[in-house]
Short mmCIF file of C-alpha atoms and ligand atoms in Angstrom, two decimals:
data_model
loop_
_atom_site.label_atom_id
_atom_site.label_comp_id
_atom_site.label_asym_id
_atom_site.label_seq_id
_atom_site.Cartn_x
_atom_site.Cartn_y
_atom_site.Cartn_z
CA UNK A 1 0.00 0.00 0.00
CA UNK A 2 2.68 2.45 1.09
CA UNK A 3 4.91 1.53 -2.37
CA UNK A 4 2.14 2.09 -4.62
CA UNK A 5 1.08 5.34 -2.37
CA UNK A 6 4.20 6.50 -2.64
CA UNK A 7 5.19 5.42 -7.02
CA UNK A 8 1.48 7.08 -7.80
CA UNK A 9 2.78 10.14 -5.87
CA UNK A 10 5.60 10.13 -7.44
CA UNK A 11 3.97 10.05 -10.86
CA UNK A 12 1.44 12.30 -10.35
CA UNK A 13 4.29 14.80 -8.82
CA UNK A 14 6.97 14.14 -11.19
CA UNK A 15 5.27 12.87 -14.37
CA UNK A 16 7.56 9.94 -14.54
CA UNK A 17 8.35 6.33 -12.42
CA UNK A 18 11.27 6.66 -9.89
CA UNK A 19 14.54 4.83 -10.40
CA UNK A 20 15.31 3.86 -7.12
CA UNK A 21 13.18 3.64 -3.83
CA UNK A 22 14.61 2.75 -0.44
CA UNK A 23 12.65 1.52 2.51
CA UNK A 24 13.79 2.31 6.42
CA UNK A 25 11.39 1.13 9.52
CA UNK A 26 10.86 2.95 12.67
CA UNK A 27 11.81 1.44 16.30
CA UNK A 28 9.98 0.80 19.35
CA UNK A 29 12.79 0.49 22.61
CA UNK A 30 11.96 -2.30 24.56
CA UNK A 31 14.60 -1.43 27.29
CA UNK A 32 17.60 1.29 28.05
CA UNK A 33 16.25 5.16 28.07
CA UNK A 34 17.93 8.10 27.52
CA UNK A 35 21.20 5.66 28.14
CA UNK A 36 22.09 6.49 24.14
CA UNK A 37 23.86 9.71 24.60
CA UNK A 38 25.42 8.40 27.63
CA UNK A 39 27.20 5.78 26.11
CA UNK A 40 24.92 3.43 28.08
CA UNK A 41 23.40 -0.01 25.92
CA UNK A 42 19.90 -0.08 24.73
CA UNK A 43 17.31 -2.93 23.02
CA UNK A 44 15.66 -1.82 20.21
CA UNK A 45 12.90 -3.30 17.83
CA UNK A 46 12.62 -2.39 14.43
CA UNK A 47 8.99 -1.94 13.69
CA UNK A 48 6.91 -2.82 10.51
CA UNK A 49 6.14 0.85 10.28
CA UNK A 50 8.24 2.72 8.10
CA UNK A 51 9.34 5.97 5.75
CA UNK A 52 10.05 5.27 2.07
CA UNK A 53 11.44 7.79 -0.64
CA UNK A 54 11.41 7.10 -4.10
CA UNK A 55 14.38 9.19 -5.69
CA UNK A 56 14.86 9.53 -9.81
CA UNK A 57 18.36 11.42 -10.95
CA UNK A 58 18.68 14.04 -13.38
CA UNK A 59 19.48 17.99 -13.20
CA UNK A 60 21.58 20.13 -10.73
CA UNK A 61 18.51 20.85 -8.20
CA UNK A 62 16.98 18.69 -5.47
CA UNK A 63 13.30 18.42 -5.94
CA UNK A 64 11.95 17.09 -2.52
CA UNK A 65 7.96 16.14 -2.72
CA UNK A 66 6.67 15.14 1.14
CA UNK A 67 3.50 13.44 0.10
CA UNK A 68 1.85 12.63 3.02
CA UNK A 69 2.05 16.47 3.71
CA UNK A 70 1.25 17.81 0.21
CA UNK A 71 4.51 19.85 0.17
CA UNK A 72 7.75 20.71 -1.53
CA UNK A 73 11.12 21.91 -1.45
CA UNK A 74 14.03 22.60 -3.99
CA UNK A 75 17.36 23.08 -2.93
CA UNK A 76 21.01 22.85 -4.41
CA UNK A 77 22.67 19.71 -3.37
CA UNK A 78 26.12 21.33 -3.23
CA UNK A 79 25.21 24.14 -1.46
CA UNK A 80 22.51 23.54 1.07
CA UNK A 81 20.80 25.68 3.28
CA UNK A 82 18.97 25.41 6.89
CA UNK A 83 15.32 25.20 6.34
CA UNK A 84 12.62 24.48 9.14
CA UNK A 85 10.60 21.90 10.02
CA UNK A 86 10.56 18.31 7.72
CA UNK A 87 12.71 19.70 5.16
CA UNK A 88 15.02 20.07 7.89
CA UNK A 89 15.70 16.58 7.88
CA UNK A 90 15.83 15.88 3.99
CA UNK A 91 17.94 19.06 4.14
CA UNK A 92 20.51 17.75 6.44
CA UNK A 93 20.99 14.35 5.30
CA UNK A 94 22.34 15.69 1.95
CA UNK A 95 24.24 18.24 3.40
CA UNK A 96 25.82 15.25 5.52
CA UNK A 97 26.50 13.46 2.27
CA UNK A 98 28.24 15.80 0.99
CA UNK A 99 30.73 16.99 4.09
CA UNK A 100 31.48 12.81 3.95
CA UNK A 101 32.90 13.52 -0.06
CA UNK A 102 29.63 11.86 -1.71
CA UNK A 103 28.59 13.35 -4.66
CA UNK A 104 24.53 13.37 -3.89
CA UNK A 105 23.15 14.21 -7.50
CA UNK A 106 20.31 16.33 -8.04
CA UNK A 107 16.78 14.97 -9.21
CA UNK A 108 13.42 14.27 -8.38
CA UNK A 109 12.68 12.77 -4.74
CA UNK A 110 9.35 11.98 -2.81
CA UNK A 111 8.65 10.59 0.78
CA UNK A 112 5.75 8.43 2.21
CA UNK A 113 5.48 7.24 5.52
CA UNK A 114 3.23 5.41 7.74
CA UNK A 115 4.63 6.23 11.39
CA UNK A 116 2.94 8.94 12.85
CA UNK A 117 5.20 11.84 13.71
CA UNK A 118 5.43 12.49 17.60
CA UNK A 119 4.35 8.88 18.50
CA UNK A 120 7.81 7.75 19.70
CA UNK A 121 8.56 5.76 16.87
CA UNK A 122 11.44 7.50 15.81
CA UNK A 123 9.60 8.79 12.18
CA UNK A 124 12.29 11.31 12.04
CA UNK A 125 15.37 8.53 12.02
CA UNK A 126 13.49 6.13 9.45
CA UNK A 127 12.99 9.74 7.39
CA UNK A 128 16.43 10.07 7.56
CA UNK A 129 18.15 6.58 7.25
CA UNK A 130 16.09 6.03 4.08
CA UNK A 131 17.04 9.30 2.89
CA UNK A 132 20.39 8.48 3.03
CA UNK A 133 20.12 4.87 1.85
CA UNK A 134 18.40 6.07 -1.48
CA UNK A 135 20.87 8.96 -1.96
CA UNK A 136 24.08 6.67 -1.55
CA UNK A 137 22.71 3.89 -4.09
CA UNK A 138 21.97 7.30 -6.21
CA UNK A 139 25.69 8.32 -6.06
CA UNK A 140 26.79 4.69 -6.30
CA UNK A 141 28.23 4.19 -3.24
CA UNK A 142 27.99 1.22 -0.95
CA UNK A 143 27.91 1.53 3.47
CA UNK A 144 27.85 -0.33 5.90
CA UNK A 145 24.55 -0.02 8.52
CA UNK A 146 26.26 1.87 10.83
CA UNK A 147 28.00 4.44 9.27
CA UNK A 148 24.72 5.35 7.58
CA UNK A 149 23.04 5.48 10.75
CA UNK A 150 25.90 7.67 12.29
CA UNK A 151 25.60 10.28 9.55
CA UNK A 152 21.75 10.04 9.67
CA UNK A 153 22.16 11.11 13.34
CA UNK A 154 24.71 14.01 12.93
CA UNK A 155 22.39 15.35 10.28
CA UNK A 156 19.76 15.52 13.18
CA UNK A 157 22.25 16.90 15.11
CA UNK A 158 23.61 19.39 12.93
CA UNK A 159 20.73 20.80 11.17
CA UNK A 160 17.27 19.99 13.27
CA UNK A 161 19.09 20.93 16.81
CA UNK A 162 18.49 18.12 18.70
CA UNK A 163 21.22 16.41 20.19
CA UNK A 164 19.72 12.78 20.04
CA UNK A 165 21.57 9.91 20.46
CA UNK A 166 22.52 6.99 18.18
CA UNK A 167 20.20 4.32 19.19
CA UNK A 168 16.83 5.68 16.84
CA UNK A 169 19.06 5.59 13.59
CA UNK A 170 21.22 2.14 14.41
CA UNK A 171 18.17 0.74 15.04
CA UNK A 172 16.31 1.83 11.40
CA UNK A 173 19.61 0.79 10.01
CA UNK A 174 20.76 -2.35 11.66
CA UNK A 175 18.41 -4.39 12.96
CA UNK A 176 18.17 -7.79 11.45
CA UNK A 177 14.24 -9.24 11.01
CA UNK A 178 12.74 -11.39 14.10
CA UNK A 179 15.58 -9.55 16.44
CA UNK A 180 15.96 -6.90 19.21
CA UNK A 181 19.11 -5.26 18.83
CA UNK A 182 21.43 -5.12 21.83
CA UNK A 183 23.56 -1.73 21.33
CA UNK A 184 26.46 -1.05 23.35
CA UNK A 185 25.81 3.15 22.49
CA UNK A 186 30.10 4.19 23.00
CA UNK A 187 31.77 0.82 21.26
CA UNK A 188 29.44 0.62 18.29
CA UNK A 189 29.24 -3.36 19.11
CA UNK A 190 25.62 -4.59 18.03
CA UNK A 191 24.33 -7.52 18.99
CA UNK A 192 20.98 -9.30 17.31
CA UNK A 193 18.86 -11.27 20.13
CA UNK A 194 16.63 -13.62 18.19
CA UNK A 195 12.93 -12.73 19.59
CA UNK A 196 11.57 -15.70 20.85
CA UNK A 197 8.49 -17.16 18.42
CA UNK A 198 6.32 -17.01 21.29
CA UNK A 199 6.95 -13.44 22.31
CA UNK A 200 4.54 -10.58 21.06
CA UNK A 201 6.01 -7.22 21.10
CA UNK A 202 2.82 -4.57 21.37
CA UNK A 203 2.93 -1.29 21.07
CA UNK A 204 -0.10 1.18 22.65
CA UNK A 205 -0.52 4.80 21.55
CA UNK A 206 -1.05 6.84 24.44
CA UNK A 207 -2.54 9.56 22.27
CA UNK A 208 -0.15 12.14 24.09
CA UNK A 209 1.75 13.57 21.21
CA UNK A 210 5.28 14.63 22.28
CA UNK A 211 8.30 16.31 20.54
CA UNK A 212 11.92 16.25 21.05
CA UNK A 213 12.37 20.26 20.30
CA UNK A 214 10.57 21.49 23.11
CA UNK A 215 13.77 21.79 25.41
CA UNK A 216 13.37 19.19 27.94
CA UNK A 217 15.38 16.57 25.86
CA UNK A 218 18.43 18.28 25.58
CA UNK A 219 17.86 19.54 29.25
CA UNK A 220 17.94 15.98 30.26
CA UNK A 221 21.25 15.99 28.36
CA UNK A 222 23.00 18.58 30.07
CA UNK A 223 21.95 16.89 33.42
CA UNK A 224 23.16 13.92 32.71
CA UNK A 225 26.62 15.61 31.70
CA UNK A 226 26.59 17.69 34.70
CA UNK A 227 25.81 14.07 36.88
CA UNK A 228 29.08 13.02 34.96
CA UNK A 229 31.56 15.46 35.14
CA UNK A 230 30.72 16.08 39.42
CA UNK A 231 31.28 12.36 39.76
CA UNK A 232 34.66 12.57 37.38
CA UNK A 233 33.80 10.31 34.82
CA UNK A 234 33.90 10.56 30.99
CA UNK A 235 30.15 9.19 30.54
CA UNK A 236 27.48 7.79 33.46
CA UNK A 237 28.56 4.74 31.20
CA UNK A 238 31.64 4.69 33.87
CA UNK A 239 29.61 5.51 36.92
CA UNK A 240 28.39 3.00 39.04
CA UNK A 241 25.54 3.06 41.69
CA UNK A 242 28.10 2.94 44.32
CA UNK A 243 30.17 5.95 42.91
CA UNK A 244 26.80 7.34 42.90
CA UNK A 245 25.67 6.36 46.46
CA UNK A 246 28.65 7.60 47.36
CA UNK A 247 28.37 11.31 45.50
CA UNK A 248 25.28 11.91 47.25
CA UNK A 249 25.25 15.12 49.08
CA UNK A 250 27.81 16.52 46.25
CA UNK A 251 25.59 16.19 43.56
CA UNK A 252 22.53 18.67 42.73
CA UNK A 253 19.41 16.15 43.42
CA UNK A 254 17.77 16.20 40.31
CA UNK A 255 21.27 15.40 38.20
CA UNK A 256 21.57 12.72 41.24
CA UNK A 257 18.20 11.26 40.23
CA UNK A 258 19.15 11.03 36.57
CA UNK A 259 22.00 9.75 36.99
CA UNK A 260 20.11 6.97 39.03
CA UNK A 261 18.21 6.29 36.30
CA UNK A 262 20.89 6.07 33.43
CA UNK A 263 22.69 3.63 35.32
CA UNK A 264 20.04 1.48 36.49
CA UNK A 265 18.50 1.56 32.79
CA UNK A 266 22.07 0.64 30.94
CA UNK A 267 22.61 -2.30 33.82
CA UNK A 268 18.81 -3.79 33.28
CA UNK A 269 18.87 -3.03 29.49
CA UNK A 270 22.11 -5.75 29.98
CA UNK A 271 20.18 -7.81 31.75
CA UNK A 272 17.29 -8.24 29.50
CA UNK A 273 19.09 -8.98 26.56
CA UNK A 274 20.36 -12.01 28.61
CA UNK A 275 16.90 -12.81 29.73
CA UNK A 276 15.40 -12.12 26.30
CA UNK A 277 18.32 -14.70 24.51
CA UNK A 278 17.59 -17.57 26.94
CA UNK A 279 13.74 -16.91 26.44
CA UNK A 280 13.15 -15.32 30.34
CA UNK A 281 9.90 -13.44 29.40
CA UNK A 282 8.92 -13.53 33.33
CA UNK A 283 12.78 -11.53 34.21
CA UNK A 284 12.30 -9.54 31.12
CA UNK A 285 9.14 -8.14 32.09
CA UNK A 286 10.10 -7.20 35.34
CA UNK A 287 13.02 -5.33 33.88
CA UNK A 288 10.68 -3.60 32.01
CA UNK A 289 8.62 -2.59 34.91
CA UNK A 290 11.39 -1.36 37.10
CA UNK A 291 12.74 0.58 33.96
CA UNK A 292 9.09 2.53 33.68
CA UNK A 293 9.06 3.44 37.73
CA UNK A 294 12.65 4.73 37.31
CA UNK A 295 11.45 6.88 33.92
CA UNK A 296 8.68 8.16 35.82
CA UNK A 297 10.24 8.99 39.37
CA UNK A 298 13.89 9.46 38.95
CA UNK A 299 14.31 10.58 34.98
CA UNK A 300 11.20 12.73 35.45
CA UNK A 301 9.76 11.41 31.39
CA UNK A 302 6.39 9.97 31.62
CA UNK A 303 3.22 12.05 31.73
CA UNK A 304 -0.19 10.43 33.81
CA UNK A 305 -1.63 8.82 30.73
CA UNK A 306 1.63 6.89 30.45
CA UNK A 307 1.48 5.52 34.14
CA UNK A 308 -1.93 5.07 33.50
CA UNK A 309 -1.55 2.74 30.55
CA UNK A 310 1.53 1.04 31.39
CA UNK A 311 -0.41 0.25 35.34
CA UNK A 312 -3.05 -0.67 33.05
CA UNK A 313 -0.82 -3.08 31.04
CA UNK A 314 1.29 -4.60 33.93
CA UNK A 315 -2.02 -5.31 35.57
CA UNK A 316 -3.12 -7.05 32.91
CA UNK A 317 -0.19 -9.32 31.70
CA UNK A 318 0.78 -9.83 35.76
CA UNK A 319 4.53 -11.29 35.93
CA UNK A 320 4.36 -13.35 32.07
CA UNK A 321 5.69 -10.19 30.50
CA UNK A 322 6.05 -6.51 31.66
CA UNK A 323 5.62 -2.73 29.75
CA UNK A 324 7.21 0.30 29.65
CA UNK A 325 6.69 3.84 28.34
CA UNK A 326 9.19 4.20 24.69
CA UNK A 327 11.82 6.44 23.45
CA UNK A 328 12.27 10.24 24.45
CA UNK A 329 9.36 10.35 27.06
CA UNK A 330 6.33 13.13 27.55
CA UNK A 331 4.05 11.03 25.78
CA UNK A 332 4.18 8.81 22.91
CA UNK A 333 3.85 4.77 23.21
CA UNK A 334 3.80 2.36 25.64
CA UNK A 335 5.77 -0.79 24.43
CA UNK A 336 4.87 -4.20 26.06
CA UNK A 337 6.32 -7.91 25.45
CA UNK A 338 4.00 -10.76 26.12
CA UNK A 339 3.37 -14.30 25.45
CA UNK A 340 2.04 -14.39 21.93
CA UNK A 341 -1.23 -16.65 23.14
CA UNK A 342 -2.11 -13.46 25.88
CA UNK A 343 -2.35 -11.16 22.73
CA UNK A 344 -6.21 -11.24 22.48
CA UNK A 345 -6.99 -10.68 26.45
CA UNK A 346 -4.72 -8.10 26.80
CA UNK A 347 -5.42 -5.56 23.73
CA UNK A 348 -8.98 -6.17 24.88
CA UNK A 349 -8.32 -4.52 28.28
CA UNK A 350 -6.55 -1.86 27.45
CA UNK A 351 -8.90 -0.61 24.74
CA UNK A 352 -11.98 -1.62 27.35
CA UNK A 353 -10.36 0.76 30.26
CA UNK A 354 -7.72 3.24 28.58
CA UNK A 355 -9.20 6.38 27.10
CA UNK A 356 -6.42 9.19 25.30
CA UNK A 357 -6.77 12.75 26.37
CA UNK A 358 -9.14 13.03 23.07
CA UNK A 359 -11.67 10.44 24.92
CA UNK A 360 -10.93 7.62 22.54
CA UNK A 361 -9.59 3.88 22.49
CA UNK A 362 -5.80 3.53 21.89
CA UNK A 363 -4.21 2.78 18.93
CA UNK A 364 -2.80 -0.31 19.09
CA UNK A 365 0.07 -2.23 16.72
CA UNK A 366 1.55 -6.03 17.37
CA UNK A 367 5.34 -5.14 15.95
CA UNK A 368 6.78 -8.35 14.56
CA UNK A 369 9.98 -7.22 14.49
CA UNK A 370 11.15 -5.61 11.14
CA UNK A 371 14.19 -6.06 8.97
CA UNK A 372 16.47 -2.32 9.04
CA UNK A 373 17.12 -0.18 5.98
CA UNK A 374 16.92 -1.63 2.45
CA UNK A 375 16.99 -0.55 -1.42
CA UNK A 376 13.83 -2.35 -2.66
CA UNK A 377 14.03 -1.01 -5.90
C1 GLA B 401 14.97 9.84 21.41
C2 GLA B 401 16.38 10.08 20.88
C3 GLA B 401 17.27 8.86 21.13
C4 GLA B 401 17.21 8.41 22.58
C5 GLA B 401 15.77 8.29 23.05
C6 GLA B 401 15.65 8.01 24.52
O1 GLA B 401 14.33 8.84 20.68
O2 GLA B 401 16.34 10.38 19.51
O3 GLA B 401 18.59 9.14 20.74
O4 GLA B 401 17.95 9.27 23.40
O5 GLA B 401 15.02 9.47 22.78
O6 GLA B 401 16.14 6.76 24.84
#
């Protein structure tokens, strides 16, 4: 639906078929918040939601079509300038390309996605891993998962101004079908954990719609940094809770309680990737849980309809599995993994007692866990 969505657009847009078309998915973190940026480990799923841009060469200008939102941009490849809002993204990705020495040609490009923006599925990464995967095959060049995902990140970086981490993009880039991906976030080592057949990953919109430019992110950031450099380490990656326990007092109270979290999160997130391998769904889960309380009391992330619906979940999947508010926090989706068979009882409570702040049931997706970034065309 999406590929012939997105070749009609394309038509109708640019009068012709596209040459190449390149396919990334979005993510849903099972485990490890806000441990990215400090060089913490993480457990992503790729998600069967994704962004796909169609791309045909020819001419010296970048024609950029954003069908889903009926609008354009045209920009010089070589020379590109800051523009707000989506195009920021398309924008920066090329301008990326081109500081690494590829030779991104001009031509006709259009985008179609299916991940709604501000849901916590990381539409903005997918945007931009695709991006780059179509433009590289465009300028014939061939790279590995990772370093696309590390320039699609600087290009969020760079030109949108927020200082994100790496796990949204190596997770739309990397991820290999029917896996989580363990990331250790300051090595770069990936690990695929092999999702067990009976597990059901779940995903619940909480109908809060979040965004990671309204200043608390990279406030969170500069805590964390702050937690770091008082306790004399490079990263809370090198901090311990009993370097922490015994900084208490020293440190402001708030970074203390961040730091509490990053920790805990990176050391659990470690500990549910062993669970996960060896098919522990009862240890995962309560990972999971423990993870949510420390997002909500110590990292200061979720919002009451997040409690509400992850309560809500916990209560109804008891100790077989666990859930979690996702990704950057205020908002967004609730992830939960489950035995497969508990599937039916447990969508039916949440959309029996969960209402969003609009007053309706919850959007709800079952995420079999998607292959990363691909040219499909
Ligand atoms: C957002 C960022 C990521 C990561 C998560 C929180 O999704 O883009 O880099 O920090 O929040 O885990």
């Amino acid at each position: 639906m999406l590929q012939e969505r997105l070749c009609a657009g394309f038509a109708a847009r640019f009068g012709d078929v596209p040459a190449l078309v390149a396919r990334a998915p979005g993510r849903v973190n099972l485990i490890g918040e806000h441990t990215d940026y400090n060089d913490g480990f993480a457990l992503p799923v790729a998600i069967p939601l994704e962004t796909r841009v169609a791309f045909r060469p020819g001419g010296d200008r970048m024609l950029v079509c954003a069908l889903d939102f009926g609008e354009d941009d045209a920009f010089d490849p070589a020379a590109v300038a800051p523009a707000p809002g989506w195009r920021a993204y398309v924008r920066g990705v090329v301008d990326q390309l081109g500081r690494a020495g590829v030779r991104v040609p001009g031509g006709a490009l259009a985008i179609a996605g299916d991940i709604d923006r501000g849901t916590g599925l990381s539409s903005s990464a997918s945007l931009e891993v695709a991006l780059a995967t179509v433009l590289l095959a465009a300028a014939g060049e061939r790279w590995d998962p990772l370093r696309v995902a590390l320039l699609a990140q600087r290009a969020e970086c760079d030109f949108v101004g927020v200082r994100c981490g790496n796990l949204d993009q190596i997770a739309s880039a990397a991820t290999a079908a029917g896996h989580a991906l363990l990331i250790d976030c300051r090595s770069l080592d990936l690990r695929q954990i092999a999702m067990p057949a009976d597990v059901a990953v779940l995903i619940v919109q909480s109908g809060v719609v979040r965004g990671l430019l309204d200043g608390e992110y990279n406030l969170r950031r500069q805590q964390c940094e702050r937690a770091a450099r008082e306790l004399g380490v490079a990263a809370l990656r090198d901090a311990d809770a009993a370097l922490l326990a015994a900084a208490q007092g020293r440190l402001d109270p708030v970074d203390h309680r961040r730091a509490r979290h990053v920790i805990g999160d990176s050391r659990r997130t470690l500990a549910a990737a062993a669970a996960l391998a060896a098919g522990d769904l009862v240890a995962t889960g309560r990972l999971m849980r423990e993870s949510h309380v420390s997002q909500a009391e110590d990292f200061g992330i979720t919002v009451p309809h997040t409690d509400r619906l992850a309560a809500l979940l916990n209560a109804a999947i008891g100790e077989a599995g666990g859930a979690r508010q996702t990704g950057g926090g205020f908002g967004g989706a609730v992830v939960a993994l489950l035995p497969r068979h508990r599937l039916a009882d447990v969508q039916a409570a949440v959309l029996s007692d969960y209402r969003t702040p609009a007053g309706e049931p919850p959007e709800i997706t079952v995420a079999y866990p998607a292959a990363g970034a691909s040219l499909i065309r």
